[in-house]
Amino acid sequence: MLFPAAAAAQGHYNIVYIMTDDHTAQMMSCYDNRFVETPNLDRIAADGVKFVNSYVANSLSGPSRACMLTGKHSHKNGFTNNEHGVFDGSQQTMPKLMQKAGYQTAIIGKWHLVSTPTGFDYYNILPAQGDYYNPNFINMDGTETREKGYVTNIVTDKAIDWMEHKRDKSKPFILFVHHKACHRAWLPELKYLREYEDKTFALPENFYDDYEGRDAAKTAEMQIGKHMDIVYDTKMYTPGSKTFLTDNYLNMIGRLDSRSRAEYDYFYDSLALDFNSRHLTGKALDEFKYQRYMRDYAKVVKSLDDNVGRMLDYLKQSGLLDSTLVVYTSDQGFYMGEHGWFDKRFMYEESLNTPLVMRLPKGFNARGDINEMVQNIDYAPTFLQLAGAPVPADIQGVSLLPLLQGKHPKNWRKSIYYHYYEYPAEHAVKRHYGVRSSDGYKLIHFYNDINKWELYNLNTDPHEMHNIYGQPGTEKITARLMKELVRLQKQYDDQDALKFNAK
Ligand SMILES: [Ca+2]
């Protein structure tokens, strides 16, 4: 057998990169078995590796995707936020470098970077957020095709079809399978409408967080109780009700054909009828919304897990599995009621983390949990190194290949850097940046129209309920983290953030 690096130099490895949207580790049983079972996702981890300290650089769809494609933080790839961002496709990207290394590149599913994809030999992408039911896809000639069925199944069908029929089988490939699941508003595959309906999900212990000492958390608009829409998010539609979000909801399910729509309405109408007769208020209403949210999200994960299983089965049957690195991750984590929230954006653990499991090609011996801190800027250099391609010096991530070979380099990073920009915007999460250390401390600076620092000791306060910044006894750890923050800002050349430190 070839030593992995030697085989890589000959371009022997394929890469199947499966990325979902807003799928959080709390809803993946190999990370957290409280809520759902995900046997197929868990299969990847069981046969390969699971990164237990996996983070994003900016917890939001477009920015996260841009970090992955470039191996650079947001301020360097230019796509800092979804509201005003258009990805500059003329810049150096990992898919372009993979092409140079002789790889075929393809992307299927969610793109969300506004500009036309560059560096892909083949693409078939969802417009903007895409739709769950009978979704449109953008073809390479710019036309759109409306497909019939459920988006997670269709993305998988297209990915398998590309591997089986569309690629040049004489070349190695990297295939990006980008699912719409599990993005808001969590519309289930019809065959799973009734799944999880008999399950009552336990409330997180900080569901009724009062955000004391955390001003940015206080003003954020992502509380399940206050901000989750009863129609758009929880589907409790009252005929005749009319809001912006009601119209959006009706547009989404309006894509169903009449027979499927009747099946959908039959299910949700009975729930809505019951809901409307109960006139819930206060905590009872908050908890009703939480259960609806958890159940619908879990159903969407169920279809996703099925489809990841289908991909694994195809790779096995086609003889590709031993020569393929299979990566499963999400564009960021998500709140499942922690702090009373849904959505992401914050540098708190639930949305800073993202699931990352990999099934390794033959010759890579790492198995089980990997504890080193990794970030989504690391994927680009990892794939390049696996392809035997040079990693340009301006790429800011580091290759995970040594970790996949079972090594534990002593000089591995001991902290990660984060910067979130999208404000003012939906959910009203203020701009912030910060550092998280491998020994469980986190320093965050909220800036722009606020100037607040937060410090957490995750060893004693894993749910980040107690901001200890400025408290007696924290001087030493604050100084250490501040020094590390500045070191990372300089290393990554985040000049704007450096200026905000002193303000
Ligand atoms: Ca997302």
Coordinates of C-alpha atoms and ligand atoms in Angstrom, one line a residue:
M1 CA 0.0 0.0 0.0
L2 CA 1.2 3.5 -0.8
F3 CA 1.9 5.9 2.0
P4 CA -1.0 8.3 2.0
A5 CA 1.1 11.3 0.9
A6 CA 2.5 9.3 -2.0
A7 CA -0.9 8.2 -3.1
A8 CA -2.2 11.7 -2.8
A9 CA 0.6 13.0 -5.0
Q10 CA -0.7 10.6 -7.7
G11 CA -4.3 12.0 -7.2
H12 CA -5.7 8.8 -6.0
Y13 CA -8.2 10.2 -3.6
N14 CA -11.7 11.6 -4.2
I15 CA -13.5 13.9 -1.9
V16 CA -17.3 13.9 -1.2
Y17 CA -18.0 17.0 0.9
I18 CA -21.6 16.9 2.3
M19 CA -22.6 20.2 4.0
T20 CA -26.0 20.9 5.5
D21 CA -27.5 24.2 6.5
D22 CA -28.1 25.0 10.2
H23 CA -27.7 21.3 11.3
T24 CA -26.4 21.5 14.8
A25 CA -24.5 18.9 16.8
Q26 CA -27.4 18.7 19.4
M27 CA -29.4 17.1 16.7
M28 CA -26.9 14.4 15.6
S29 CA -26.8 11.4 17.8
C30 CA -23.1 10.7 17.7
Y31 CA -22.6 14.1 19.3
D32 CA -25.8 14.2 21.5
N33 CA -28.3 11.4 21.8
R34 CA -30.9 13.3 23.8
F35 CA -33.2 14.2 20.9
V36 CA -32.9 12.3 17.6
E37 CA -31.3 9.2 16.1
T38 CA -29.1 9.7 13.1
P39 CA -27.7 6.2 12.3
N40 CA -26.3 7.1 8.9
L41 CA -24.5 10.2 10.0
D42 CA -23.2 8.3 13.0
R43 CA -21.9 5.6 10.6
I44 CA -19.5 8.1 9.2
A45 CA -18.1 8.8 12.7
A46 CA -18.1 5.2 13.7
D47 CA -16.1 4.1 10.7
G48 CA -13.9 7.2 10.8
V49 CA -13.4 10.3 12.9
K50 CA -15.4 12.8 14.8
F51 CA -14.1 16.3 15.5
V52 CA -15.3 17.2 19.0
N53 CA -13.9 20.8 18.9
S54 CA -15.0 21.9 15.5
Y55 CA -15.8 25.6 14.9
V56 CA -16.8 28.1 12.3
A57 CA -15.1 31.5 11.7
N58 CA -18.4 33.4 11.2
S59 CA -21.7 31.7 12.1
L60 CA -23.8 32.5 9.1
S61 CA -24.6 30.8 5.8
G62 CA -22.8 32.8 3.0
P63 CA -19.8 33.8 5.1
S64 CA -19.3 30.3 6.3
R65 CA -19.4 28.9 2.8
A66 CA -16.9 31.6 1.6
C67 CA -14.5 30.7 4.5
M68 CA -14.7 27.0 3.4
L69 CA -14.1 27.8 -0.3
T70 CA -11.2 30.1 0.3
G71 CA -9.6 28.8 3.5
K72 CA -9.6 32.4 4.7
H73 CA -11.5 34.5 7.3
S74 CA -14.3 36.7 6.2
H75 CA -12.3 40.0 6.1
K76 CA -9.9 38.3 3.7
N77 CA -12.4 36.6 1.3
G78 CA -14.7 39.7 1.4
F79 CA -18.0 37.9 2.1
T80 CA -18.7 39.2 5.6
N81 CA -22.5 39.1 5.6
N82 CA -25.5 37.8 3.7
E83 CA -27.3 41.2 3.5
H84 CA -24.8 43.0 1.3
G85 CA -22.5 40.3 0.2
V86 CA -21.7 39.1 -3.3
F87 CA -18.9 36.6 -3.4
D88 CA -16.0 37.7 -5.6
G89 CA -15.6 34.6 -7.7
S90 CA -12.5 36.0 -9.4
Q91 CA -10.4 35.4 -6.3
Q92 CA -8.3 32.3 -5.6
T93 CA -10.5 29.5 -4.3
M94 CA -9.9 25.9 -3.3
P95 CA -12.1 24.4 -6.2
K96 CA -10.0 26.4 -8.7
L97 CA -6.8 25.0 -7.1
M98 CA -8.2 21.5 -7.1
Q99 CA -8.9 21.9 -10.9
K100 CA -5.3 22.9 -11.3
A101 CA -4.3 19.7 -9.5
G102 CA -6.2 17.7 -12.1
Y103 CA -9.4 17.2 -10.1
Q104 CA -12.9 17.4 -11.5
T105 CA -15.0 19.8 -9.4
A106 CA -18.8 19.8 -9.0
I107 CA -21.3 21.4 -6.6
I108 CA -25.0 20.5 -6.2
G109 CA -27.5 22.2 -4.0
K110 CA -27.3 25.4 -1.9
W111 CA -24.8 28.0 -3.1
H112 CA -26.0 31.2 -1.5
L113 CA -23.0 33.3 -2.6
V114 CA -25.0 35.4 -5.1
S115 CA -22.4 35.5 -7.9
T116 CA -22.1 32.7 -10.5
P117 CA -20.0 29.8 -9.2
T118 CA -16.4 29.8 -10.5
G119 CA -14.0 26.9 -10.3
F120 CA -16.6 24.2 -10.9
D121 CA -16.6 21.9 -13.9
Y122 CA -20.3 21.2 -13.1
Y123 CA -22.9 23.0 -11.0
N124 CA -26.6 22.7 -10.4
I125 CA -27.6 25.0 -7.6
L126 CA -30.6 26.2 -5.7
P127 CA -31.5 29.9 -6.2
A128 CA -30.8 31.8 -2.9
Q129 CA -32.2 29.7 0.0
G130 CA -34.0 27.3 -2.3
D131 CA -37.3 25.5 -1.6
Y132 CA -38.1 22.3 0.2
Y133 CA -40.9 21.3 -2.1
N134 CA -40.6 21.0 -5.9
P135 CA -37.5 23.2 -5.8
N136 CA -36.0 25.1 -8.8
F137 CA -32.4 24.5 -9.7
I138 CA -30.1 26.9 -11.6
N139 CA -28.4 25.1 -14.5
M140 CA -25.0 26.1 -15.9
D141 CA -26.5 27.9 -18.9
G142 CA -28.4 30.2 -16.5
T143 CA -31.8 28.6 -17.0
E144 CA -33.9 27.3 -14.1
T145 CA -35.5 23.9 -13.9
R146 CA -38.3 23.1 -11.5
E147 CA -37.8 19.6 -10.1
K148 CA -40.5 17.4 -8.6
G149 CA -40.1 16.1 -5.1
Y150 CA -38.4 16.9 -1.8
V151 CA -35.2 18.9 -1.9
T152 CA -33.0 16.6 0.2
N153 CA -33.8 13.6 -2.0
I154 CA -33.3 15.5 -5.2
V155 CA -29.9 16.9 -4.2
T156 CA -28.8 13.4 -3.4
D157 CA -30.2 12.0 -6.6
K158 CA -28.3 14.7 -8.6
A159 CA -25.1 14.0 -6.7
I160 CA -25.3 10.3 -7.3
D161 CA -26.2 10.9 -11.0
W162 CA -23.1 13.2 -11.4
M163 CA -20.8 10.5 -9.9
E164 CA -22.4 7.7 -12.0
H165 CA -23.1 9.4 -15.3
K166 CA -21.7 12.9 -15.7
R167 CA -18.1 12.9 -14.5
D168 CA -14.9 11.8 -16.4
K169 CA -14.1 8.5 -14.5
S170 CA -10.5 8.7 -15.5
K171 CA -10.0 11.7 -13.1
P172 CA -10.2 12.1 -9.3
F173 CA -13.0 14.4 -8.2
I174 CA -14.3 16.7 -5.5
L175 CA -18.0 16.8 -5.2
F176 CA -19.8 19.4 -2.9
V177 CA -23.2 18.2 -1.9
H178 CA -24.8 21.2 -0.2
H179 CA -28.2 20.5 1.3
K180 CA -30.9 23.0 2.1
A181 CA -31.9 20.9 5.1
C182 CA -32.2 21.9 8.0
H183 CA -32.8 25.6 7.3
R184 CA -35.8 27.5 8.6
A185 CA -38.8 27.0 8.1
W186 CA -38.2 23.2 8.6
L187 CA -40.6 21.8 6.1
P188 CA -40.7 17.9 6.4
E189 CA -40.8 15.3 3.7
L190 CA -44.4 14.4 3.6
K191 CA -43.8 10.7 4.5
Y192 CA -42.3 12.0 7.8
L193 CA -45.0 14.4 8.8
R194 CA -46.0 12.2 11.7
E195 CA -42.5 11.3 12.8
Y196 CA -41.6 12.6 16.3
E197 CA -45.2 13.7 17.0
D198 CA -45.4 11.5 20.1
K199 CA -42.2 12.8 21.5
T200 CA -42.0 15.6 24.0
F201 CA -38.6 17.2 23.9
A202 CA -37.0 18.3 27.2
L203 CA -36.6 22.0 27.6
P204 CA -33.0 23.1 27.8
E205 CA -32.2 24.2 31.4
N206 CA -31.5 27.8 30.2
F207 CA -34.6 28.1 28.1
Y208 CA -35.9 30.9 30.3
D209 CA -32.6 32.8 30.2
D210 CA -32.9 36.4 31.4
Y211 CA -29.7 37.5 29.7
E212 CA -28.4 39.2 32.8
G213 CA -24.9 40.7 32.2
R214 CA -25.2 40.1 28.4
D215 CA -26.5 43.2 26.7
A216 CA -26.2 41.9 23.1
A217 CA -28.1 38.7 24.0
K218 CA -30.8 40.9 25.6
T219 CA -31.5 42.8 22.4
A220 CA -31.2 39.9 19.9
E221 CA -34.4 39.0 18.2
M222 CA -34.2 35.2 18.1
Q223 CA -36.3 34.1 21.1
I224 CA -38.6 31.2 20.4
G225 CA -41.2 32.8 22.6
K226 CA -41.0 36.3 21.3
H227 CA -39.7 36.1 17.8
M228 CA -40.5 32.8 16.3
D229 CA -43.5 33.3 14.0
I230 CA -46.6 31.3 14.8
V231 CA -47.4 30.8 11.1
Y232 CA -44.1 31.0 9.2
D233 CA -42.1 28.9 11.7
T234 CA -44.6 26.7 13.5
K235 CA -47.2 26.4 10.7
M236 CA -50.2 27.3 12.8
Y237 CA -52.0 29.0 10.0
T238 CA -55.4 30.5 10.5
P239 CA -57.2 31.0 7.2
G240 CA -57.6 34.7 6.6
S241 CA -54.6 35.8 8.7
K242 CA -52.4 38.1 6.7
T243 CA -48.8 39.1 7.5
F244 CA -45.6 39.3 5.5
L245 CA -44.5 36.0 7.0
T246 CA -47.9 34.4 6.4
D247 CA -47.5 35.2 2.7
N248 CA -44.0 33.7 2.7
Y249 CA -45.3 30.6 4.3
L250 CA -48.1 30.2 1.8
N251 CA -45.5 30.7 -1.0
M252 CA -43.4 27.9 0.3
I253 CA -46.2 25.3 0.6
G254 CA -47.8 26.7 -2.5
R255 CA -45.2 24.8 -4.5
L256 CA -46.8 21.5 -3.5
D257 CA -49.1 19.9 -6.1
S258 CA -52.8 19.7 -5.0
R259 CA -52.6 16.1 -3.8
S260 CA -49.5 16.7 -1.7
R261 CA -50.9 20.0 -0.4
A262 CA -54.0 18.2 0.8
E263 CA -51.8 15.8 2.7
Y264 CA -49.8 18.6 4.2
D265 CA -52.9 20.6 5.1
Y266 CA -54.7 17.6 6.6
F267 CA -51.8 17.2 9.1
Y268 CA -51.1 20.8 10.0
D269 CA -54.7 22.0 9.9
S270 CA -55.7 19.6 12.7
L271 CA -52.9 20.9 14.8
A272 CA -53.7 24.5 14.1
L273 CA -57.4 23.9 14.9
D274 CA -56.4 22.5 18.2
F275 CA -53.9 25.3 18.8
N276 CA -56.4 28.0 18.1
S277 CA -59.0 26.5 20.4
R278 CA -56.6 26.5 23.3
H279 CA -55.7 30.2 23.4
L280 CA -52.2 29.5 24.9
T281 CA -50.3 32.4 26.4
G282 CA -47.1 33.0 28.4
K283 CA -44.9 29.9 29.1
A284 CA -47.5 27.5 27.7
L285 CA -47.3 29.3 24.3
D286 CA -43.5 29.5 24.4
E287 CA -43.3 25.7 25.2
F288 CA -45.8 24.9 22.5
K289 CA -43.7 26.7 19.9
Y290 CA -40.6 24.9 21.2
Q291 CA -42.2 21.5 20.7
R292 CA -43.4 22.3 17.2
Y293 CA -39.9 23.7 16.3
M294 CA -38.1 20.6 17.7
R295 CA -40.5 18.1 16.0
D296 CA -40.4 19.7 12.6
Y297 CA -36.6 20.2 12.7
A298 CA -36.2 16.5 13.8
K299 CA -38.3 15.4 10.8
V300 CA -36.1 17.3 8.4
V301 CA -33.0 15.7 9.9
K302 CA -34.7 12.3 9.4
S303 CA -34.7 12.7 5.6
L304 CA -31.2 14.1 5.7
D305 CA -30.0 11.1 7.6
D306 CA -31.7 8.7 5.1
N307 CA -30.0 10.5 2.2
V308 CA -26.5 10.5 3.7
G309 CA -27.1 6.7 4.1
R310 CA -27.9 6.6 0.4
M311 CA -24.7 8.4 -0.5
L312 CA -22.6 6.0 1.6
D313 CA -24.3 3.0 0.1
Y314 CA -23.7 4.3 -3.4
L315 CA -20.0 5.0 -2.7
K316 CA -19.7 1.5 -1.3
Q317 CA -21.5 -0.2 -4.2
S318 CA -19.6 1.7 -6.8
G319 CA -16.3 0.8 -5.3
L320 CA -15.4 4.4 -4.5
L321 CA -15.5 4.2 -0.7
D322 CA -11.9 3.2 -0.1
S323 CA -10.5 5.9 -2.3
T324 CA -12.8 8.7 -1.1
L325 CA -12.7 11.1 1.8
V326 CA -16.3 11.6 2.9
V327 CA -16.8 14.8 4.9
Y328 CA -20.0 15.7 6.7
T329 CA -20.4 19.1 8.2
S330 CA -22.9 22.0 8.5
D331 CA -22.4 25.7 7.7
Q332 CA -22.7 26.3 11.4
G333 CA -24.4 25.2 14.6
F334 CA -27.8 26.3 15.8
Y335 CA -29.8 27.0 19.0
M336 CA -32.4 24.3 19.9
G337 CA -33.9 26.4 22.7
E338 CA -30.7 27.1 24.6
H339 CA -30.9 30.7 25.9
G340 CA -34.6 30.5 24.7
W341 CA -33.3 30.8 21.1
F342 CA -33.5 29.5 17.6
D343 CA -31.0 30.7 14.9
K344 CA -27.2 31.1 15.1
R345 CA -24.8 34.1 14.7
F346 CA -23.5 34.4 18.3
M347 CA -20.0 33.2 19.3
Y348 CA -21.6 31.2 22.1
E349 CA -20.9 27.5 21.9
E350 CA -24.1 26.1 20.2
S351 CA -23.6 28.2 17.0
L352 CA -19.8 28.5 17.1
N353 CA -19.6 24.8 17.0
T354 CA -20.4 22.8 13.9
P355 CA -20.6 19.1 13.4
L356 CA -17.6 17.6 11.6
V357 CA -17.2 13.8 10.9
M358 CA -15.2 12.1 8.2
R359 CA -14.9 8.7 6.7
L360 CA -11.3 8.3 5.7
P361 CA -9.8 6.6 2.6
K362 CA -7.7 3.5 3.0
G363 CA -4.3 4.3 4.4
F364 CA -5.5 6.9 6.9
N365 CA -5.5 5.4 10.3
A366 CA -7.1 7.9 12.6
R367 CA -10.3 6.6 14.3
G368 CA -12.7 8.0 17.0
D369 CA -12.7 11.4 18.6
I370 CA -10.2 14.1 17.5
N371 CA -9.8 16.7 20.2
E372 CA -7.7 19.3 18.4
M373 CA -9.4 22.6 17.7
V374 CA -10.4 22.8 14.0
Q375 CA -12.2 25.5 12.0
N376 CA -13.9 25.7 8.6
I377 CA -11.0 27.6 7.1
D378 CA -9.0 24.3 7.5
Y379 CA -11.0 22.4 4.9
A380 CA -9.4 24.1 1.9
P381 CA -5.8 23.3 2.8
T382 CA -6.8 19.7 3.9
F383 CA -8.4 19.0 0.5
L384 CA -5.5 20.5 -1.4
Q385 CA -2.9 18.5 0.6
L386 CA -4.9 15.4 0.0
A387 CA -4.8 16.1 -3.7
G388 CA -1.1 16.5 -3.5
A389 CA -1.5 20.2 -4.5
P390 CA 0.6 23.0 -3.0
V391 CA -1.2 25.1 -0.3
P392 CA -0.7 28.8 -1.1
A393 CA 0.8 30.9 1.7
D394 CA -2.2 33.3 1.9
I395 CA -4.6 30.4 2.9
Q396 CA -5.2 31.0 6.6
G397 CA -6.4 27.6 7.7
V398 CA -4.2 24.6 8.4
S399 CA -4.4 21.1 6.9
L400 CA -6.1 18.5 9.0
L401 CA -4.2 15.7 7.2
P402 CA -1.8 15.0 10.1
L403 CA -4.8 14.5 12.3
L404 CA -6.3 12.1 9.8
Q405 CA -3.1 10.2 9.8
G406 CA -3.4 9.7 13.5
K407 CA -0.8 12.3 14.5
H408 CA -1.2 14.9 17.2
P409 CA 1.2 17.7 16.4
K410 CA 2.5 19.3 19.6
N411 CA 2.3 22.8 18.1
W412 CA -1.4 22.5 17.1
R413 CA -3.4 25.7 17.6
K414 CA -4.6 26.4 21.1
S415 CA -7.2 29.0 20.2
I416 CA -9.5 30.0 17.4
Y417 CA -10.6 33.4 16.1
Y418 CA -14.2 34.5 15.3
H419 CA -15.7 37.6 13.7
Y420 CA -19.5 38.1 13.0
Y421 CA -20.6 41.2 11.0
E422 CA -24.3 41.0 9.9
Y423 CA -25.8 43.9 11.8
P424 CA -28.2 45.7 11.5
A425 CA -30.1 42.8 10.1
E426 CA -32.7 40.1 10.9
H427 CA -32.4 38.8 14.4
A428 CA -30.5 41.9 15.5
V429 CA -27.3 40.2 16.7
K430 CA -24.7 42.9 17.2
R431 CA -21.3 42.7 15.6
H432 CA -18.7 40.9 17.6
Y433 CA -15.4 39.1 17.4
G434 CA -13.5 37.1 19.9
V435 CA -11.2 34.3 20.9
R436 CA -11.9 30.8 22.3
S437 CA -9.1 28.9 23.9
S438 CA -8.6 25.1 24.0
D439 CA -8.6 25.2 27.8
G440 CA -12.2 26.5 27.9
Y441 CA -12.1 30.3 28.1
K442 CA -13.7 32.7 25.8
L443 CA -13.4 36.5 25.3
I444 CA -15.9 38.3 23.1
H445 CA -16.1 42.0 22.1
F446 CA -19.5 43.3 20.9
Y447 CA -18.8 46.6 19.0
N448 CA -20.4 49.0 16.4
D449 CA -23.3 50.6 18.2
I450 CA -22.3 48.9 21.5
N451 CA -19.0 48.5 23.3
K452 CA -19.2 45.5 25.6
W453 CA -16.8 42.7 26.5
E454 CA -17.8 39.3 27.7
L455 CA -15.6 36.6 29.4
Y456 CA -16.6 33.0 30.0
N457 CA -15.1 30.1 31.8
L458 CA -16.7 27.2 30.0
N459 CA -15.1 24.7 32.6
T460 CA -17.4 26.1 35.3
D461 CA -20.1 27.7 33.1
P462 CA -20.6 25.5 30.0
H463 CA -23.9 27.2 29.0
E464 CA -22.4 30.8 29.1
M465 CA -24.8 32.2 31.6
H466 CA -22.3 34.2 33.6
N467 CA -20.3 37.0 32.0
I468 CA -17.3 37.4 34.3
Y469 CA -15.6 40.2 32.4
G470 CA -14.3 42.8 34.8
Q471 CA -14.9 40.7 37.9
P472 CA -12.2 40.6 40.6
G473 CA -9.9 37.6 40.1
T474 CA -10.3 37.5 36.3
E475 CA -7.5 40.0 35.6
K476 CA -4.9 37.3 34.7
I477 CA -7.1 35.3 32.4
T478 CA -8.5 38.5 30.8
A479 CA -4.9 39.7 30.1
R480 CA -3.9 36.3 28.6
L481 CA -7.0 36.2 26.3
M482 CA -6.6 39.8 25.3
K483 CA -3.0 39.1 24.3
E484 CA -4.1 36.0 22.4
L485 CA -6.9 37.9 20.6
V486 CA -4.5 40.6 19.4
R487 CA -2.0 37.9 18.3
L488 CA -4.7 36.2 16.2
Q489 CA -5.9 39.5 14.8
K490 CA -2.4 40.3 13.7
Q491 CA -1.8 36.8 12.4
Y492 CA -5.0 36.9 10.3
D493 CA -4.5 40.6 9.5
D494 CA -7.9 41.7 10.8
Q495 CA -7.0 45.4 10.9
D496 CA -10.6 46.7 11.4
A497 CA -11.0 44.5 14.5
L498 CA -7.6 45.6 15.9
K499 CA -8.9 49.2 15.8
F500 CA -12.0 48.3 17.7
N501 CA -10.2 46.7 20.6
A502 CA -9.3 50.0 22.3
K503 CA -12.6 51.7 21.6
Ligands
CA1 CA -26.8 28.2 7.7

